[in-house]
């Protein structure tokens, strides 16, 4: 795991400045390559072949140079095949295997790779820059193109630091963010910068604009032709293989462990494979909605070295710096406990395995389960009746609705109104999905946005929200369309971006076995009926867990969503941020309407679940603007 950066430019851009901006990604060293107008830089976190895997790495004849961020999990298999073809290796690193794969197959190398990666290769024989990002977007890659200058980096701050792009906000991204709490690619928060989509490679020569090509797409559903028993057996085998492949390392490993099925399964498999010592890391919100009780029981059962991380209210002051690491506004307060978890892990290990990816690939979210119900033939048949019933929702006591809801906080008046809208829109799965995905609905967004963001709102609606709604509404299986949208945007641009930036902020590597190429491809190809059963997602994972993992004293039943409670002492800390960043005098009326912000602040406590999400979305936007000195030209 590392940081990469570089450019093709005849202008004065400092590669050293770029490397300095991302030095946290590679505390074990850095390297530079220059050839005419080409400059490549690398900061290294040494995981495999600590002594011999330094970068940039050059081919034996000196014509091809590589900078690479990530891990190639099947590199030993590829290396053996290349040796049979006569290739000789100087190191035992996956970096050299990646370089040799290019020498052997050119851009066709991508179909052979299994892993997480973002890399750039300079081929001096043809004056080519060639780079790619892994299939699910586990590793980030940002680039900018301006007047013949092409520059790239693992983090946008490297481009900003060297002057390759400007601190100018992207109005379309702002509108997307204020709806979704994250920015779906290829947009970024900065007007001059794009992200390379997952499963995509680029080629660039001379003063020509980079050319992007898709090398991989999600597999079609229901292509396995297996019955349920065969599918489960294949699932079990691939899952164990996935975790095993993600244990390859020359440095200590650990795991993030909560009370849930996802992380517990990974920990159990790691222990079953004999990985020792096994360090596990868990967040504890001072006893409120604590993950620690189940995690400690699990860790004790498997003989792990357990580390429980408290989230003190005074740590809320870290949020602006965390947004600096993200290079973007971000509307989920869970960022703070994740960072503190990474900070503790960095004291003990250099690699951590995470359960991220299970919910996304196996229909594990509440909106997946709800959309499955809303799009069933029976519900569609009675949709006019449900639309009428939506008018009665405002009369139902909040407490009664909360008991039927899976989240640990109250829906409140805002949530009740959102539920009424959901029932009213039951005839449009696309609108129902957007209701789930949106922290601010269209009318709220229009009230919030100042005049400088108005054009961005119109573009976001015409280019993203309206096409998404139509795609889901007209799909033969609306849930499948929403599922694929989540895998393309929510997973890489929210979940994986957050994991990468927080682990790298403290110089450790995060790995996601549930997104192992073979395993995840198999899961995506399974029919819905094998992923979601009796109204609950992650069916094959739950079957695996029940058949293979027995932890004495573990309670049965559905685990509630991982959630950061923002009441009590945390509420006071949140209030301090609100006073600092959301007071009328701190808001530029050309960007956000101070009156609309004030209304959102005043009503937040009446609906903790949605109200605090809205509050933190605005806080994330304001803190990001200030931290980066954003202009809106």
XYZ file of C-alpha atoms in Angstrom:
633
model
C 0.000 0.000 0.000
C 1.453 3.290 -1.024
C 0.858 6.653 -2.613
C 1.544 7.429 -6.252
C 1.710 10.699 -8.151
C 3.171 12.133 -11.308
C 2.608 14.131 -14.446
C 3.420 14.785 -18.055
C 4.120 18.487 -18.292
C 6.574 21.027 -19.612
C 5.419 23.457 -16.928
C 7.031 23.878 -13.532
C 5.360 21.281 -11.273
C 7.199 20.067 -8.189
C 7.114 16.298 -7.840
C 8.727 16.640 -4.413
C 5.817 18.833 -3.278
C 3.337 16.238 -4.506
C 5.150 13.494 -2.606
C 5.256 15.596 0.538
C 1.471 16.026 0.450
C 0.927 12.252 0.514
C 3.882 11.191 2.643
C 1.459 9.675 5.206
C 0.548 7.012 2.647
C 4.131 5.746 2.546
C 6.117 6.324 5.725
C 8.731 3.690 4.782
C 10.352 5.626 1.939
C 9.843 7.382 -1.385
C 11.255 7.424 -4.876
C 11.328 9.608 -7.979
C 11.677 8.965 -11.714
C 12.117 11.642 -14.380
C 12.433 11.321 -18.151
C 11.903 14.455 -20.221
C 8.419 15.764 -19.533
C 7.481 12.645 -17.522
C 7.779 12.552 -13.739
C 6.645 9.679 -11.508
C 6.678 9.604 -7.704
C 6.016 6.965 -5.065
C 5.724 6.873 -1.271
C 6.037 3.373 0.145
C 4.319 1.447 2.917
C 6.354 -1.760 2.794
C 4.095 -4.846 3.044
C 5.521 -7.445 0.649
C 9.268 -7.853 0.064
C 10.122 -5.097 2.530
C 13.748 -4.971 1.378
C 13.366 -5.346 -2.367
C 10.091 -3.795 -3.542
C 11.094 -0.134 -3.800
C 9.537 2.079 -6.461
C 9.464 3.542 -9.044
C 10.525 0.200 -10.495
C 12.091 -0.097 -13.943
C 12.248 -2.995 -16.373
C 15.641 -4.702 -16.849
C 16.230 -2.789 -20.099
C 15.210 0.525 -18.491
C 12.464 1.293 -21.026
C 9.402 0.788 -18.785
C 8.822 2.332 -15.361
C 6.019 1.603 -12.873
C 4.493 3.252 -9.807
C 1.889 1.112 -8.080
C -0.459 1.357 -5.085
C -2.155 -1.794 -3.830
C -1.713 -5.533 -3.663
C -1.868 -8.208 -6.365
C -3.144 -11.232 -4.473
C -2.437 -13.763 -7.211
C 1.079 -12.461 -7.910
C 2.754 -15.739 -6.908
C 0.690 -17.657 -9.456
C 1.423 -15.050 -12.131
C 5.114 -15.074 -11.232
C 5.295 -18.855 -11.640
C 3.674 -18.602 -15.073
C 6.081 -15.871 -16.139
C 9.086 -17.899 -14.948
C 7.891 -20.766 -17.137
C 7.954 -18.309 -20.039
C 11.579 -17.466 -19.300
C 11.169 -14.297 -17.259
C 13.738 -13.744 -14.507
C 13.005 -11.846 -11.290
C 15.296 -9.819 -9.049
C 12.846 -9.404 -6.134
C 9.990 -11.298 -4.499
C 7.570 -8.339 -4.780
C 4.206 -8.143 -6.495
C 5.414 -4.849 -8.006
C 7.976 -6.609 -10.175
C 5.356 -9.163 -11.235
C 3.047 -6.325 -12.278
C 5.840 -4.777 -14.327
C 6.646 -8.124 -15.953
C 2.966 -8.658 -16.774
C 2.977 -5.427 -18.767
C 6.132 -6.464 -20.601
C 4.441 -9.762 -21.498
C 0.851 -8.689 -22.217
C 0.691 -4.905 -22.544
C -2.674 -3.446 -21.569
C -4.093 -6.982 -21.805
C -2.439 -7.677 -18.460
C -5.504 -6.374 -16.621
C -7.617 -9.464 -17.237
C -5.033 -11.557 -15.351
C -4.844 -9.456 -12.175
C -6.637 -10.224 -8.932
C -6.313 -7.595 -6.267
C -6.683 -3.948 -5.393
C -4.620 -1.517 -7.386
C -4.042 1.840 -8.954
C -0.909 2.140 -11.046
C 0.760 4.106 -13.830
C 3.319 2.790 -16.295
C 5.563 4.878 -18.530
C 6.681 3.086 -21.665
C 9.454 5.157 -23.235
C 9.450 2.954 -26.341
C 6.104 4.424 -27.455
C 5.927 7.558 -25.253
C 2.942 6.012 -23.488
C 1.459 6.587 -20.058
C -0.833 3.697 -19.144
C -2.674 3.365 -15.859
C -5.595 1.504 -14.333
C -7.820 1.163 -11.287
C -9.066 -2.136 -9.841
C -12.482 -3.588 -10.632
C -14.411 -2.391 -7.567
C -12.476 0.819 -6.954
C -10.771 -0.241 -3.726
C -7.794 2.001 -4.450
C -8.296 5.655 -5.450
C -6.959 7.430 -8.524
C -7.446 11.118 -9.341
C -6.298 13.037 -12.380
C -6.456 16.434 -14.023
C -5.968 17.568 -17.591
C -5.335 21.219 -18.457
C -3.687 22.810 -21.500
C -1.523 19.811 -22.343
C -0.627 18.981 -18.744
C -1.725 15.617 -17.385
C -1.248 15.004 -13.659
C -2.398 12.196 -11.356
C -2.217 11.204 -7.692
C -3.642 8.884 -5.048
C -5.043 11.945 -3.276
C -6.209 15.290 -4.627
C -4.159 17.241 -2.081
C -1.024 16.256 -4.006
C -2.410 17.904 -7.145
C -3.402 20.993 -5.153
C -0.062 21.282 -3.371
C 1.875 21.319 -6.637
C -0.485 23.722 -8.387
C -1.692 21.115 -10.883
C -5.281 22.059 -10.006
C -7.016 24.934 -8.227
C -8.978 24.991 -4.935
C -12.156 25.718 -6.864
C -15.349 23.935 -5.892
C -17.475 21.871 -8.269
C -21.132 23.055 -8.090
C -22.478 19.811 -9.560
C -20.574 17.783 -6.982
C -21.912 20.069 -4.238
C -25.500 19.330 -5.274
C -24.761 15.609 -5.447
C -23.151 15.722 -2.031
C -26.011 17.625 -0.381
C -28.316 14.875 -1.581
C -26.240 11.735 -1.025
C -23.686 12.712 1.675
C -20.865 11.674 -0.655
C -19.828 12.527 -4.230
C -20.294 9.804 -6.861
C -17.504 9.609 -9.417
C -16.172 10.548 -11.810
C -17.073 13.906 -10.262
C -14.952 15.155 -7.366
C -15.420 18.113 -5.042
C -12.901 20.078 -7.135
C -13.804 21.576 -10.495
C -10.514 20.612 -12.179
C -10.207 17.018 -10.927
C -11.821 13.736 -11.938
C -11.612 10.256 -10.455
C -10.810 7.300 -12.690
C -13.844 4.976 -12.598
C -13.430 1.443 -11.226
C -12.630 -1.200 -13.827
C -11.163 1.442 -16.139
C -7.756 2.115 -17.654
C -6.344 5.135 -19.444
C -3.704 5.730 -22.085
C -2.068 9.095 -22.714
C 0.532 10.268 -25.196
C 2.170 13.585 -25.923
C -0.114 16.562 -25.534
C -3.230 14.495 -26.165
C -6.031 14.183 -23.636
C -6.061 10.848 -21.767
C -8.258 8.202 -23.346
C -10.358 6.081 -20.967
C -11.509 2.519 -21.651
C -13.535 0.098 -19.540
C -11.769 -3.244 -19.111
C -14.298 -4.863 -16.732
C -18.013 -4.709 -15.990
C -20.170 -6.330 -13.340
C -21.159 -9.853 -14.407
C -24.730 -10.615 -15.348
C -26.997 -11.995 -12.660
C -28.103 -15.639 -12.494
C -25.296 -16.947 -14.666
C -24.054 -19.603 -12.239
C -26.503 -22.386 -13.215
C -26.062 -23.886 -9.749
C -28.741 -25.105 -7.393
C -28.829 -23.669 -3.874
C -26.736 -26.421 -2.306
C -24.071 -26.170 -4.989
C -24.079 -22.366 -4.767
C -23.628 -22.470 -0.993
C -20.750 -24.942 -1.235
C -19.058 -22.752 -3.839
C -19.697 -19.671 -1.690
C -18.109 -21.301 1.361
C -15.027 -22.395 -0.568
C -14.500 -19.025 -2.283
C -14.969 -17.117 0.977
C -12.267 -19.113 2.745
C -9.968 -18.715 -0.247
C -10.645 -14.965 -0.327
C -9.665 -14.461 3.299
C -6.634 -16.715 2.879
C -5.390 -14.743 -0.134
C -5.758 -11.478 1.796
C -3.393 -12.737 4.523
C -0.345 -12.528 2.264
C 2.064 -10.155 3.992
C 5.569 -9.815 5.372
C 4.333 -7.608 8.245
C 1.773 -8.063 11.089
C -1.963 -8.188 10.279
C -5.138 -7.568 12.274
C -8.881 -7.187 11.767
C -11.585 -4.651 12.503
C -14.137 -6.492 14.639
C -17.682 -5.476 15.507
C -20.568 -7.553 16.798
C -21.807 -8.223 13.270
C -21.740 -11.251 11.008
C -19.364 -9.681 8.451
C -16.333 -8.891 10.588
C -16.909 -11.865 12.904
C -16.810 -14.228 9.918
C -13.529 -12.766 8.675
C -11.992 -12.999 12.152
C -13.185 -16.595 12.535
C -11.706 -17.633 9.190
C -8.407 -15.890 9.973
C -8.238 -17.792 13.260
C -9.240 -21.048 11.567
C -6.423 -20.637 9.050
C -4.001 -20.478 11.941
C -3.108 -16.809 11.587
C -1.301 -15.799 14.781
C -0.961 -13.458 16.513
C -4.367 -12.066 15.555
C -5.053 -8.536 16.775
C -8.629 -7.229 16.639
C -9.880 -3.645 16.986
C -13.320 -2.447 18.079
C -15.040 0.892 18.725
C -16.855 1.591 22.000
C -19.100 4.644 22.362
C -18.727 4.708 26.163
C -21.371 2.029 26.557
C -23.919 3.700 24.241
C -24.875 1.456 21.315
C -21.612 -0.352 22.080
C -20.058 -2.792 19.656
C -17.572 -3.864 22.294
C -19.538 -6.501 24.228
C -19.942 -8.905 21.315
C -16.512 -8.115 19.936
C -14.803 -8.943 23.235
C -16.737 -12.226 23.431
C -15.688 -13.090 19.871
C -12.062 -12.096 20.402
C -11.840 -14.152 23.587
C -13.369 -17.173 21.838
C -10.785 -17.075 19.036
C -7.837 -16.125 21.227
C -7.340 -12.701 19.673
C -5.485 -9.776 21.156
C -8.465 -7.436 21.543
C -8.150 -3.639 21.492
C -11.217 -1.564 22.359
C -11.128 2.074 21.263
C -13.125 4.724 23.090
C -14.436 7.762 21.224
C -14.037 10.732 23.589
C -16.308 13.747 22.899
C -13.279 16.047 22.754
C -12.080 14.168 19.665
C -14.774 15.928 17.610
C -12.211 18.653 17.014
C -10.451 16.237 14.638
C -13.203 16.392 12.015
C -11.728 19.220 9.881
C -8.432 17.342 9.603
C -10.237 14.122 8.673
C -11.960 15.941 5.814
C -8.527 17.120 4.719
C -7.503 13.476 4.442
C -10.664 12.694 2.455
C -10.121 15.615 0.031
C -13.885 16.045 0.045
C -16.907 16.939 2.146
C -18.357 13.902 3.845
C -21.643 13.641 5.698
C -21.213 10.636 7.960
C -20.010 11.137 11.529
C -18.800 7.515 11.578
C -15.625 8.916 10.043
C -14.313 9.826 13.508
C -14.592 6.407 15.179
C -13.137 4.796 12.054
C -10.128 7.098 12.224
C -9.587 6.422 15.936
C -9.842 2.695 15.214
C -7.156 3.031 12.529
C -4.990 5.105 14.874
C -5.059 2.334 17.484
C -4.468 -0.386 14.889
C -1.376 1.462 13.627
C 0.250 0.925 17.025
C 0.142 -2.854 16.572
C -0.120 -3.859 12.884
C 0.489 -2.565 9.371
C -2.423 -4.364 7.678
C -6.075 -4.697 8.784
C -8.867 -6.741 7.232
C -12.327 -5.177 7.126
C -15.840 -6.515 6.566
C -16.665 -3.769 4.059
C -18.293 -4.978 0.855
C -20.574 -7.639 2.316
C -23.675 -5.444 2.535
C -23.123 -4.021 -0.943
C -22.562 -7.330 -2.727
C -25.174 -9.381 -0.830
C -28.171 -7.008 -0.618
C -27.548 -6.357 3.052
C -28.915 -2.828 3.406
C -32.352 -1.900 4.682
C -33.149 -0.151 1.420
C -32.385 -3.381 -0.476
C -34.756 -5.331 1.736
C -37.445 -2.641 1.514
C -37.169 -2.288 -2.265
C -37.503 -6.055 -2.577
C -40.825 -5.800 -0.761
C -42.029 -2.702 -2.605
C -41.312 -4.248 -6.003
C -42.934 -7.618 -5.282
C -45.956 -8.482 -7.472
C -48.339 -8.374 -4.507
C -47.233 -4.928 -3.356
C -47.387 -3.589 -6.906
C -50.923 -4.891 -7.146
C -52.015 -3.014 -4.026
C -49.848 0.101 -4.612
C -52.919 2.386 -4.956
C -54.060 1.255 -1.509
C -50.593 1.896 -0.039
C -50.622 5.365 -1.536
C -53.859 6.041 0.305
C -52.450 4.561 3.517
C -49.504 6.970 3.304
C -51.888 9.708 4.406
C -52.383 7.890 7.707
C -48.670 7.682 8.581
C -48.642 11.153 10.219
C -51.221 9.809 12.689
C -49.106 6.823 13.778
C -47.136 7.419 17.019
C -43.388 7.759 16.469
C -42.703 5.077 19.079
C -44.731 2.524 17.148
C -42.768 3.235 13.971
C -39.436 3.075 15.809
C -40.187 -0.432 17.062
C -40.593 -1.624 13.475
C -37.389 0.071 12.331
C -33.931 -1.524 12.358
C -31.888 1.541 13.294
C -31.080 2.248 16.948
C -32.212 5.881 16.903
C -35.626 7.487 16.540
C -37.210 8.263 13.184
C -38.839 11.386 14.630
C -41.145 13.646 12.695
C -38.811 13.920 9.691
C -38.540 10.139 9.390
C -42.287 9.725 9.667
C -42.797 12.233 6.836
C -40.176 10.417 4.742
C -41.973 7.103 5.331
C -45.248 8.631 4.188
C -43.522 9.813 1.017
C -42.099 6.344 0.476
C -45.557 4.728 0.579
C -46.925 7.428 -1.699
C -44.144 6.694 -4.245
C -44.556 2.924 -4.145
C -45.464 2.940 -7.835
C -42.027 4.383 -8.694
C -39.126 2.235 -7.425
C -36.727 4.892 -8.730
C -38.246 7.593 -6.570
C -38.395 5.190 -3.626
C -34.677 4.449 -3.990
C -33.858 8.164 -4.104
C -35.894 8.698 -0.953
C -33.702 6.137 0.792
C -30.472 7.504 -0.677
C -31.161 11.205 -0.147
C -30.418 13.044 3.063
C -32.033 16.153 1.529
C -34.865 15.801 -0.964
C -35.111 17.987 -4.038
C -37.245 20.728 -2.479
C -34.959 20.909 0.571
C -31.913 21.025 -1.670
C -33.359 23.847 -3.736
C -34.052 25.843 -0.573
C -30.512 25.269 0.701
C -28.425 26.095 -2.341
C -27.274 29.648 -2.936
C -27.090 31.258 -6.407
C -23.533 30.088 -7.139
C -24.612 26.471 -6.829
C -27.865 26.753 -8.798
C -26.356 25.561 -12.090
C -24.804 22.609 -10.329
C -28.192 21.589 -8.973
C -29.722 21.632 -12.459
C -26.848 19.578 -13.875
C -26.962 17.040 -11.038
C -30.685 16.573 -11.600
C -30.510 16.232 -15.388
C -27.318 14.159 -15.579
C -27.587 11.974 -12.487
C -30.832 11.914 -10.486
C -33.368 11.873 -13.339
C -31.517 9.193 -15.374
C -31.097 7.085 -12.235
C -34.798 7.290 -11.433
C -35.742 6.330 -15.015
C -33.241 3.460 -15.084
C -34.659 1.907 -11.921
C -38.292 2.569 -12.878
C -37.951 0.932 -16.303
C -35.692 -1.963 -15.290
C -37.137 -5.502 -15.479
C -35.909 -5.883 -11.893
C -35.769 -2.464 -10.157
C -33.941 -3.876 -7.136
C -31.236 -5.296 -9.393
C -30.798 -1.873 -11.014
C -30.492 -0.178 -7.599
C -28.070 -2.889 -6.445
C -25.807 -2.346 -9.422
C -25.942 1.410 -8.914
C -24.776 0.925 -5.310
C -21.891 -1.265 -6.456
C -20.833 1.323 -9.035
C -21.076 4.462 -6.883
C -21.895 3.983 -3.187
C -19.289 1.251 -2.711
C -16.189 2.873 -4.290
C -16.940 6.548 -3.707
C -18.239 6.269 -0.146
C -17.378 3.024 1.642
C -14.028 2.218 0.035
C -12.854 5.813 -0.266
C -13.452 6.292 3.449
C -11.571 3.090 4.345
C -8.606 3.902 2.118
C -8.203 7.486 3.308
C -8.566 6.735 7.021
C -6.196 3.758 7.003
C -3.661 5.616 4.899
C -3.916 8.715 7.111
C -2.128 6.697 9.800
C 0.089 4.650 7.467
C -1.631 1.251 7.519
C -3.220 -0.860 4.792
C -6.916 -1.791 4.737
C -8.006 -4.961 2.919
C -11.511 -6.123 1.990
C -11.796 -9.901 1.482
C -15.503 -9.674 0.590
C -14.378 -7.854 -2.580
C -11.920 -10.520 -3.612
C -12.296 -10.669 -7.388
C -13.412 -14.292 -7.717
C -15.602 -14.241 -4.632
C -17.346 -10.923 -5.410
C -17.882 -11.849 -9.067
C -19.563 -15.050 -7.950
C -21.806 -13.222 -5.462
C -22.897 -10.623 -8.015
C -23.762 -13.382 -10.485
C -26.083 -15.134 -8.015
C -29.827 -14.569 -8.440
C -31.569 -12.370 -5.924
C -33.319 -15.368 -4.359
C -29.953 -16.725 -3.178
C -28.809 -13.394 -1.740
C -31.998 -12.187 -0.060
C -34.374 -14.584 1.684
C -37.433 -14.010 3.927
C -36.939 -10.273 3.680
C -33.307 -10.341 4.872
C -30.128 -9.921 2.848
C -26.715 -11.640 3.040
C -28.440 -15.027 3.046
C -25.409 -17.150 1.993
C -23.180 -15.400 4.524
C -25.681 -16.021 7.316
C -25.912 -19.679 6.321
C -22.126 -19.948 6.366
C -21.995 -18.283 9.780
C -24.680 -20.500 11.309
C -23.069 -23.670 9.963
C -19.453 -22.884 10.784
C -19.190 -20.354 13.607
C -20.436 -21.084 17.099
C -19.580 -18.494 19.747
C -20.989 -19.418 23.171
C -23.266 -16.744 24.602
C -23.701 -14.898 21.331
C -27.325 -13.639 21.117
C -29.417 -14.546 18.107
C -31.335 -12.123 15.932
C -30.616 -9.195 13.676
C -27.800 -6.855 14.646
C -28.737 -3.199 14.361
C -26.850 -0.956 11.996
C -23.458 0.361 13.073
C -24.289 3.827 14.270
C -22.610 6.760 16.027
C -24.975 8.119 18.726
C -24.896 11.918 18.788
C -26.746 12.572 22.024
C -25.453 13.239 25.546
C -21.805 14.296 25.736
C -21.468 13.700 22.011
C -24.405 16.042 21.449
C -22.573 18.818 23.285
C -19.469 18.268 21.186
C -21.617 18.317 18.058
C -23.228 21.550 19.263
C -19.811 23.198 19.460
C -19.183 22.334 15.803
C -22.625 23.633 14.854
C -21.941 26.949 16.597
C -18.589 27.215 14.849
C -19.571 26.268 11.311
C -23.350 26.665 10.916
C -24.027 29.991 12.629
C -25.493 32.605 10.237
C -22.296 34.647 10.211
C -20.209 31.642 9.131
C -22.327 30.926 6.042
C -21.782 32.556 2.664
C -25.314 33.275 1.341
C -24.031 32.882 -2.212
C -23.297 29.232 -1.417
C -25.884 28.189 1.197
C -29.027 29.948 2.372
C -28.510 30.882 6.074
C -32.248 30.764 6.792
C -32.598 27.243 5.391
C -29.563 26.116 7.385
C -31.011 27.615 10.571
C -34.270 25.703 10.091
C -32.369 22.441 9.660
C -30.327 23.090 12.794
C -33.383 23.928 14.899
C -35.322 20.780 13.981
C -32.464 18.234 14.106
C -33.076 16.982 17.640
C -36.726 16.202 16.916
C -35.619 13.495 14.456
C -32.225 12.140 15.555
C -31.862 9.556 12.810
C -32.392 11.840 9.823
C -31.967 15.225 11.513
C -28.413 14.532 12.671
C -27.520 13.135 9.240
C -28.677 16.399 7.699
C -26.789 18.388 10.294
C -23.564 16.528 9.736
C -23.919 16.779 5.974
C -23.925 20.559 6.285
C -21.067 20.503 8.785
C -18.971 18.364 6.448
C -19.546 20.809 3.616
C -18.644 23.868 5.673
C -15.563 22.307 7.271
C -14.281 21.121 3.891
C -14.702 24.586 2.363
C -12.751 26.217 5.161
C -10.008 23.572 5.366
C -9.201 23.799 1.656
C -9.926 27.514 1.193
C -12.474 26.731 -1.502
C -13.403 29.335 -4.103
C -16.456 29.149 -6.343
C -15.279 30.864 -9.538
